[in-house]
Coordinates of N, CA and C in Angstrom, one line a residue:
X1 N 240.9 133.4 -37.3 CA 241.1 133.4 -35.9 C 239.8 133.5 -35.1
X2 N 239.8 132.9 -34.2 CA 238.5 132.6 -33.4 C 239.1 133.2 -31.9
X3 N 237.9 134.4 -31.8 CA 238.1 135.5 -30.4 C 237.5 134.6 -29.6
X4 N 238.4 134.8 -28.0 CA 237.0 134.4 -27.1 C 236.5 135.5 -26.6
X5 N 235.5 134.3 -25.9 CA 234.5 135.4 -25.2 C 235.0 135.7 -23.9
X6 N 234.8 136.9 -23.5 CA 235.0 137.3 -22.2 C 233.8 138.0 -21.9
X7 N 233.4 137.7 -20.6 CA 231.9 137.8 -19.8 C 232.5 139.6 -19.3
X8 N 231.3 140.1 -19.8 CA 231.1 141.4 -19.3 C 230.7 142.0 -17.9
X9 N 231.1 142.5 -17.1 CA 230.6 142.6 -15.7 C 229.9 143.6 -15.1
X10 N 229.0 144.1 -15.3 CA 228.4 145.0 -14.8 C 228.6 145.8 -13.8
X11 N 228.5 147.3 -13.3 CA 229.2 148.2 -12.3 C 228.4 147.4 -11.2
X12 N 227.2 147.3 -11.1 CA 226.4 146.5 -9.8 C 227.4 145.7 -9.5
X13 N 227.3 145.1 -10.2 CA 228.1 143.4 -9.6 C 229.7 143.9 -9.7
X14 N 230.4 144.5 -9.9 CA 231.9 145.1 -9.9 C 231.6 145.8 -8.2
X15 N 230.7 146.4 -7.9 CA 230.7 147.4 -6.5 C 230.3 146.0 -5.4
X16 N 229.1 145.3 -5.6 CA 229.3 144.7 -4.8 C 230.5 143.3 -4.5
X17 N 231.0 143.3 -5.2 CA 232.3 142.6 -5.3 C 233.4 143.2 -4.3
X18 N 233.5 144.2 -4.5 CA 234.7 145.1 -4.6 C 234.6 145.6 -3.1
X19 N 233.0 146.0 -2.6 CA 232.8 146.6 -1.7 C 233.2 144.9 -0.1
X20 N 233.0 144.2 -0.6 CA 232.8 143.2 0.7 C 234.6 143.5 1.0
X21 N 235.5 142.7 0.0 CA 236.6 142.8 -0.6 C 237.1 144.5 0.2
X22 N 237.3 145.4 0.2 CA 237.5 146.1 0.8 C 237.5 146.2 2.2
X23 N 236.3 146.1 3.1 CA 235.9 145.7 4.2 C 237.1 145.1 5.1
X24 N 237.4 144.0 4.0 CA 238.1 143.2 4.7 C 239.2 143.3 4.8
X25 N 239.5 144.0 4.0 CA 241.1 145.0 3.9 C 241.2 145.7 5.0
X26 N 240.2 146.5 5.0 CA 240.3 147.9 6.3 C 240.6 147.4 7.3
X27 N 239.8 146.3 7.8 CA 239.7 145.8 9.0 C 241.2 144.7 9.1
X28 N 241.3 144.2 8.7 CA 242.8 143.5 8.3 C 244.0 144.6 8.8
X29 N 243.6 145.9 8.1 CA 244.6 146.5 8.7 C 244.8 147.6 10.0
X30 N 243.3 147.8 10.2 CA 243.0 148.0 11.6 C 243.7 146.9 12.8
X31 N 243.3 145.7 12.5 CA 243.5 144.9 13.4 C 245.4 145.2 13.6
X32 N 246.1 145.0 12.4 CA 247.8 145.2 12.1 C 248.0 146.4 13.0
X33 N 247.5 147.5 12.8 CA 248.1 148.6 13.0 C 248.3 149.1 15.0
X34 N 249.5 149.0 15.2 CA 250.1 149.8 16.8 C 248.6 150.3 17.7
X35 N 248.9 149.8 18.9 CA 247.9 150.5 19.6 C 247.9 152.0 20.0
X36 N 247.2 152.7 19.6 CA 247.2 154.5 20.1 C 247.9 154.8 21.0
X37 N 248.0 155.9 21.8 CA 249.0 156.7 22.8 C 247.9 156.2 24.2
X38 N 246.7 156.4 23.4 CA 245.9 156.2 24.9 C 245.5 155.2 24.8
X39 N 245.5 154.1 24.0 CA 245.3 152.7 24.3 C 246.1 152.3 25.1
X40 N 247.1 152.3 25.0 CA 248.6 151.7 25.5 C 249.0 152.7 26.6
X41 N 248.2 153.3 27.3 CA 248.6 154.3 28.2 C 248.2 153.8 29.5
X42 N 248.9 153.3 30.6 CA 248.2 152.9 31.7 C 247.9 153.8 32.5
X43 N 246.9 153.7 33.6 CA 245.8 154.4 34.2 C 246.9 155.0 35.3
X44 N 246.1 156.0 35.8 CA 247.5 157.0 36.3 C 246.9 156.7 38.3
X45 N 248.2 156.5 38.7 CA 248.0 156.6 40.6 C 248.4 157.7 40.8
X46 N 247.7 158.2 41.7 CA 248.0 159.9 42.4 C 247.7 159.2 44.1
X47 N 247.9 160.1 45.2 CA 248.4 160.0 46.3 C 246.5 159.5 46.6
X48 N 245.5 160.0 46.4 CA 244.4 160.1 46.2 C 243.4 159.2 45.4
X49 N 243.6 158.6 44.4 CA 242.9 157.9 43.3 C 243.8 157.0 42.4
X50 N 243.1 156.3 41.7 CA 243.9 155.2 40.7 C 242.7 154.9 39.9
X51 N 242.8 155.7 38.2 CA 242.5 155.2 37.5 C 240.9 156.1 37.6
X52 N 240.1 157.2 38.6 CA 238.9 157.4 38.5 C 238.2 156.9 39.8
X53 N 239.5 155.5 40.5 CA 238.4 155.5 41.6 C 239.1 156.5 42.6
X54 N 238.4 157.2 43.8 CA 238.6 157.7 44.7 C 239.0 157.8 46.2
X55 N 239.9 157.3 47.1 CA 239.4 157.3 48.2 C 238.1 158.0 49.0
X56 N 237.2 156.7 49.7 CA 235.9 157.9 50.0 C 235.1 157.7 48.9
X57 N 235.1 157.3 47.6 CA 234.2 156.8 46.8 C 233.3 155.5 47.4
X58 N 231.9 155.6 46.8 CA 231.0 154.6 47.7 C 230.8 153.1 46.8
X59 N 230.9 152.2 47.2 CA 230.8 150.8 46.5 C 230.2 150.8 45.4
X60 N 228.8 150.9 45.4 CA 226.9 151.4 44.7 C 228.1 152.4 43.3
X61 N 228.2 153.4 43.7 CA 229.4 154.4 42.8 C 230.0 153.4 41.4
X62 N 230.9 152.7 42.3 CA 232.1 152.2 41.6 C 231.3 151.4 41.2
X63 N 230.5 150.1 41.7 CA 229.9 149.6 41.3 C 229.3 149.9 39.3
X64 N 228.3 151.3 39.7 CA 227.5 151.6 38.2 C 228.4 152.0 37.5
X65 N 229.8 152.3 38.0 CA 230.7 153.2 36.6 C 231.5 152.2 36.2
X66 N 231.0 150.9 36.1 CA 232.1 149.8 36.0 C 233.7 149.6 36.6
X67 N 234.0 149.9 37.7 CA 235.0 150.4 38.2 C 235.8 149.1 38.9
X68 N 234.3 148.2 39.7 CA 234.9 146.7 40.5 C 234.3 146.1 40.2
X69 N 234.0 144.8 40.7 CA 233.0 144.1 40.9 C 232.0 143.7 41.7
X70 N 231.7 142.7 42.4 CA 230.8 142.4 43.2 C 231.1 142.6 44.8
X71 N 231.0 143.5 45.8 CA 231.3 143.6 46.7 C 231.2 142.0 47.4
X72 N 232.6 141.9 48.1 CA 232.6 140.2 49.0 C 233.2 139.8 50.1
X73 N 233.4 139.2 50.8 CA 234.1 139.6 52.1 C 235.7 140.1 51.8
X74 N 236.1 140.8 53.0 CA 237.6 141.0 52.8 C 238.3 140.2 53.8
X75 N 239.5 140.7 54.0 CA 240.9 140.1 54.7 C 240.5 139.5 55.8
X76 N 240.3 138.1 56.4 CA 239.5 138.1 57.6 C 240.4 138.4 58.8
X77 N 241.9 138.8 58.7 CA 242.2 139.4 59.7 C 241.6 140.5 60.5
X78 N 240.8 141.4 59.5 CA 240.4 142.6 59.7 C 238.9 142.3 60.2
X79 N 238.3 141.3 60.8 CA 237.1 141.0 61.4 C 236.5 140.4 60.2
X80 N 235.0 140.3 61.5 CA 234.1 139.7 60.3 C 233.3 140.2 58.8
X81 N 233.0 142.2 59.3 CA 232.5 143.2 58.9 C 233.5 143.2 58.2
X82 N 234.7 142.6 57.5 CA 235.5 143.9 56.4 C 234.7 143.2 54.8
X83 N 234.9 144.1 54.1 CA 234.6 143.8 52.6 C 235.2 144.9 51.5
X84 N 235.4 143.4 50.6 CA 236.7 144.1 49.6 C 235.9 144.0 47.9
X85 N 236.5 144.3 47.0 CA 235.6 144.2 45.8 C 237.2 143.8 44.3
X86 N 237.0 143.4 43.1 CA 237.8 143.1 42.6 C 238.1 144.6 41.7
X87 N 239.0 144.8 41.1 CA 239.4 145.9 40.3 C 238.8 145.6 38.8
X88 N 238.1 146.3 38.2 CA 238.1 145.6 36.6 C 238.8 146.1 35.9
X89 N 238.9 145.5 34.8 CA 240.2 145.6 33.3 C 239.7 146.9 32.6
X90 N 241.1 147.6 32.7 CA 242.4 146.8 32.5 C 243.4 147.2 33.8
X91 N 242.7 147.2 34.9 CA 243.5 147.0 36.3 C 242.6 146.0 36.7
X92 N 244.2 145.4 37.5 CA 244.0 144.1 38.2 C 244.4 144.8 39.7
X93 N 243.4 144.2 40.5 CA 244.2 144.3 41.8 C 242.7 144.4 42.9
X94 N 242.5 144.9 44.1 CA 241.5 145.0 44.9 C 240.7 146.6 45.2
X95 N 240.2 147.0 45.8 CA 239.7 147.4 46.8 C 239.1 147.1 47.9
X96 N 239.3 147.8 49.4 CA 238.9 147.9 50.7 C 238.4 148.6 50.9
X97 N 237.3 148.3 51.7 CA 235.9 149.4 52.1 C 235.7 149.3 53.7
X98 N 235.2 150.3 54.1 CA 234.9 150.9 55.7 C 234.4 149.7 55.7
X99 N 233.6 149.7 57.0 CA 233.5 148.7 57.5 C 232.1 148.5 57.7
X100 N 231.4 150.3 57.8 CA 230.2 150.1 57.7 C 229.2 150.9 56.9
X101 N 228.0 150.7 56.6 CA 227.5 151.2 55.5 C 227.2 152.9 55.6
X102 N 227.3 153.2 54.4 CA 227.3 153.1 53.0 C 229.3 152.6 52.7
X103 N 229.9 151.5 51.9 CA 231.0 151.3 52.3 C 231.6 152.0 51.2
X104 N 232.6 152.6 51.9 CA 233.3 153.5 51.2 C 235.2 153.4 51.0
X105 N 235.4 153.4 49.9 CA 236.8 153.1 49.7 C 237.6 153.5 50.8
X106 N 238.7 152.9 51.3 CA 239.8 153.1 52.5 C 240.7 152.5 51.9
X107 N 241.2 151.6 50.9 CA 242.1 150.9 50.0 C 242.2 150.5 48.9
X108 N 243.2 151.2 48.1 CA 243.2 150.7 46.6 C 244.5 149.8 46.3
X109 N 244.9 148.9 46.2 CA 245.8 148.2 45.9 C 245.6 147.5 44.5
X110 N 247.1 147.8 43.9 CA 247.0 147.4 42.4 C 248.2 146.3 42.1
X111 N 247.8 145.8 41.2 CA 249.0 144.2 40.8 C 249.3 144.7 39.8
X112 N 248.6 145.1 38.7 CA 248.9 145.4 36.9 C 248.0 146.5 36.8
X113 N 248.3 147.6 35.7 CA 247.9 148.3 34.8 C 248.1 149.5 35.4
X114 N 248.5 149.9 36.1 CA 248.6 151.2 36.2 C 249.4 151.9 36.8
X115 N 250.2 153.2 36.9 CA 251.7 154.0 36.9 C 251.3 154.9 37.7
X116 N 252.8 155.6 38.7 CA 252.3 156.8 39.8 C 253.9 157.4 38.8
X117 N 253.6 158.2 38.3 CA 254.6 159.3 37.6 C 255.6 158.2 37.0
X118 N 255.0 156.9 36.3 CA 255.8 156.4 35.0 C 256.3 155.0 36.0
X119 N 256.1 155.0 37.2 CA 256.5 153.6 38.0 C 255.2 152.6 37.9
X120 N 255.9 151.4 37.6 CA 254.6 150.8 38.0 C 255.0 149.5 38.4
X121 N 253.8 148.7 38.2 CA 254.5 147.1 38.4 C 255.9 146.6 37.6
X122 N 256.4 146.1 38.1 CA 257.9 145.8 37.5 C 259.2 146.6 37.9
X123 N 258.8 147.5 38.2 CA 259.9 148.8 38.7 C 260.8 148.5 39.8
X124 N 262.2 149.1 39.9 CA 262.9 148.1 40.7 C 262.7 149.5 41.7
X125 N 263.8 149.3 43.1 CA 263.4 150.5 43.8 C 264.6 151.9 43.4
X126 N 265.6 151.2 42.6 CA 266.2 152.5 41.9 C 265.2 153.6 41.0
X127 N 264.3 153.2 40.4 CA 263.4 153.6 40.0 C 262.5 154.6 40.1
X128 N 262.0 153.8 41.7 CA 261.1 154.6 42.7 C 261.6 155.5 43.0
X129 N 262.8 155.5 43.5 CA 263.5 156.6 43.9 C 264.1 157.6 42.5
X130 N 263.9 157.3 41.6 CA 264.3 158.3 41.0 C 262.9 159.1 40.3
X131 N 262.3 158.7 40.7 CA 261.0 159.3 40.3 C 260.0 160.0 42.0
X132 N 260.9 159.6 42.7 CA 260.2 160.0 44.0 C 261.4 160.1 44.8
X133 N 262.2 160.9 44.9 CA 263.1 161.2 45.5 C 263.1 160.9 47.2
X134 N 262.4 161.5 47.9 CA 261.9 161.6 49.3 C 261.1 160.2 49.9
X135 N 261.2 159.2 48.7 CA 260.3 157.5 49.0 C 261.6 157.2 50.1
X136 N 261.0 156.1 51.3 CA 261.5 155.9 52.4 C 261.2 154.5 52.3
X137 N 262.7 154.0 51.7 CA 262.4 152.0 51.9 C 262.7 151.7 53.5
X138 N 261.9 150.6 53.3 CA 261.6 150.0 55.3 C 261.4 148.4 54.8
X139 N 262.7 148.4 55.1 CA 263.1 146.5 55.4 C 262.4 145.6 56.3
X140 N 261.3 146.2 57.3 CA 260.7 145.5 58.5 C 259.8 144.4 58.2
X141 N 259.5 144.6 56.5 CA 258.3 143.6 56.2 C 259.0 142.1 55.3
X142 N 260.4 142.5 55.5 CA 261.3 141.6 54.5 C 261.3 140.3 54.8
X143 N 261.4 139.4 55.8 CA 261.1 138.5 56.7 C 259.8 137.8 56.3
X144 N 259.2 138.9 56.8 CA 257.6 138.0 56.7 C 256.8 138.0 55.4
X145 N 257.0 139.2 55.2 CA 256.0 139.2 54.0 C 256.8 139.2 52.3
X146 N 258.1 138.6 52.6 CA 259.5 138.9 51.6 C 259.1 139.8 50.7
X147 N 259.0 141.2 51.1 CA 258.7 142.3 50.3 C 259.2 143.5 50.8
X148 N 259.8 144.4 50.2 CA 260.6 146.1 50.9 C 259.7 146.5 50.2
X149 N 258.8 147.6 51.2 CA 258.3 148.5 51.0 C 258.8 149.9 51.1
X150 N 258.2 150.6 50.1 CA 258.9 152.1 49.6 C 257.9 152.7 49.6
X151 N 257.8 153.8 50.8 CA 256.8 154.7 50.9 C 256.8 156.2 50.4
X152 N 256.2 156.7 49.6 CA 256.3 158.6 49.1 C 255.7 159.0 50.3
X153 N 256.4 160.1 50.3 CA 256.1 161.2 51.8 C 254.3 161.3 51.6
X154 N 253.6 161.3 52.7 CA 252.5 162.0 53.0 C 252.4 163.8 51.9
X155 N 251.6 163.9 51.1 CA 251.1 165.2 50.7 C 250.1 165.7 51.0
X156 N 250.1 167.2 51.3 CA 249.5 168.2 51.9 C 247.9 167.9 51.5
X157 N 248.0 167.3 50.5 CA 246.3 167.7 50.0 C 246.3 166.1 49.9
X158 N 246.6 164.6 50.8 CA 246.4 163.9 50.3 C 247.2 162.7 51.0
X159 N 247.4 161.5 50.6 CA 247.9 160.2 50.8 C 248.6 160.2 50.8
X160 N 249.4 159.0 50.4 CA 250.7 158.4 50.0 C 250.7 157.1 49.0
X161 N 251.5 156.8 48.6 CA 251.6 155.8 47.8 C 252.3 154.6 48.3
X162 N 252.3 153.1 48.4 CA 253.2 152.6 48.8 C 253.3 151.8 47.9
X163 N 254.7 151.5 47.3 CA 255.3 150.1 46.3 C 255.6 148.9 47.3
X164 N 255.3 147.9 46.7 CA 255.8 147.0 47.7 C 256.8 146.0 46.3
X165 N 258.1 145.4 46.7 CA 259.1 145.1 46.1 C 259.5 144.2 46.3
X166 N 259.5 142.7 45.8 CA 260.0 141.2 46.4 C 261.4 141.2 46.8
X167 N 261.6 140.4 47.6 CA 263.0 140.7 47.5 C 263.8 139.1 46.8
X168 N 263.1 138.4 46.2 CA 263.4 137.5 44.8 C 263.7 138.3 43.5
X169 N 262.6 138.8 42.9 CA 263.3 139.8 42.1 C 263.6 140.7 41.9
X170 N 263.1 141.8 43.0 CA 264.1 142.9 42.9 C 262.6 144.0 42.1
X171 N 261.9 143.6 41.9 CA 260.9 144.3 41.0 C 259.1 144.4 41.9
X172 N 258.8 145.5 41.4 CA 257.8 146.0 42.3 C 256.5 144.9 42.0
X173 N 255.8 144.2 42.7 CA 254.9 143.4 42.6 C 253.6 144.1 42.9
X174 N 253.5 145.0 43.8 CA 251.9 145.4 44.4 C 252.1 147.0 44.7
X175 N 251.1 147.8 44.3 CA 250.9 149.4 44.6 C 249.9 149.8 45.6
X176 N 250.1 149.8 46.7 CA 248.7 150.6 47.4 C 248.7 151.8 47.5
X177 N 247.5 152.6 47.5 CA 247.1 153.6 47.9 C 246.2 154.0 49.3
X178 N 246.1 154.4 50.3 CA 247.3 155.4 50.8 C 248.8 154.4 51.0
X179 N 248.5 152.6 51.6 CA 248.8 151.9 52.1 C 248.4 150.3 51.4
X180 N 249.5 149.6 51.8 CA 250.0 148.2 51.0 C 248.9 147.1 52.0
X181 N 247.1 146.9 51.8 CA 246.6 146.5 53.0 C 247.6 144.5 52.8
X182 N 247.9 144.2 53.8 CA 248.8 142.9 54.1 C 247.9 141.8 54.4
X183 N 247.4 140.9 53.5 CA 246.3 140.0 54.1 C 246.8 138.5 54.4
X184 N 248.2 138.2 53.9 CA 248.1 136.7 53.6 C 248.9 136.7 54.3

């Protein structure tokens, strides 16, 4: 009987085999595995703030904390002086600044990523209201701007929130803070 040979493999060369080989496992199942509670957690609206920015927070501010983008003109209804800035990810949507320097937040309005006590984009206004009892829908902007807006009462220490609601689908499209600014 004639044995074969089988090649011997040294622990070196077994670890670095084994080691790449692994890597690519972990990460394979990193990539698989559910996003966390706070990955998957959208950024929170209060009557006051969305997400860290502030009403009264200064451009230069938001600017260094990665918060918007590049300050650029705003709504030109609002003159020639207004200027607005983009929201960065993982909110979409704008900010509106005073009018004059140092410019300071006066409007936060949001399209995507972020919730005021579990409402957010998509929310119908049974919703709103069940989560804000005292919100006050006002049909006045339905015509023009085909949107019912739902306002939370003014708070003591603070703003308000406004949903604005298509009236095609029935579902909340835009969030401002204090106020829904109306450019188009």
């Amino acid at each position: 009987m004639s044995a074969e040979y089988v090649p011997q493999m040294s622990p070196l060369r077994l670890v670095l085999l084994l080691v790449p080989a692994c890597l690519v496992a972990a990460a394979a199942v990193a990539m698989a595995s559910p996003l966390t509670a706070q990955d998957s957690a959208a950024a929170v609206i209060t009557p006051t703030r969305v997400d860290g920015i502030h009403l009264g927070d200064t451009h230069a501010d938001l600017l260094l904390r990665g918060k918007v983008g590049p300050i650029g003109p705003g709504c030109e209804f609002g003159g020639p002086n207004t200027r607005s800035a983009r929201l960065r990810a993982p909110l979409k949507g704008q900010v509106d600044y005073t009018l004059n320097s140092p410019r300071k937040v006066t409007t936060i309005t949001v399209t995507k990523g972020a919730k005021a006590r579990g409402v957010g984009i998509g929310a119908t206004i049974a919703a709103i209201k069940a989560k804000f009892p005292n919100a006050i829908v006002d049909h006045s902007t339905d015509q023009v701007f085909q949107l019912t807006v739902v306002r939370t009462p003014k708070r003591p220490k603070g703003g308000r929130i406004m949903f604005g609601v298509s009236n095609q689908t029935h579902k909340t499209t835009i969030i401002g803070v204090p106020n829904i600014a109306f450019c188009e």
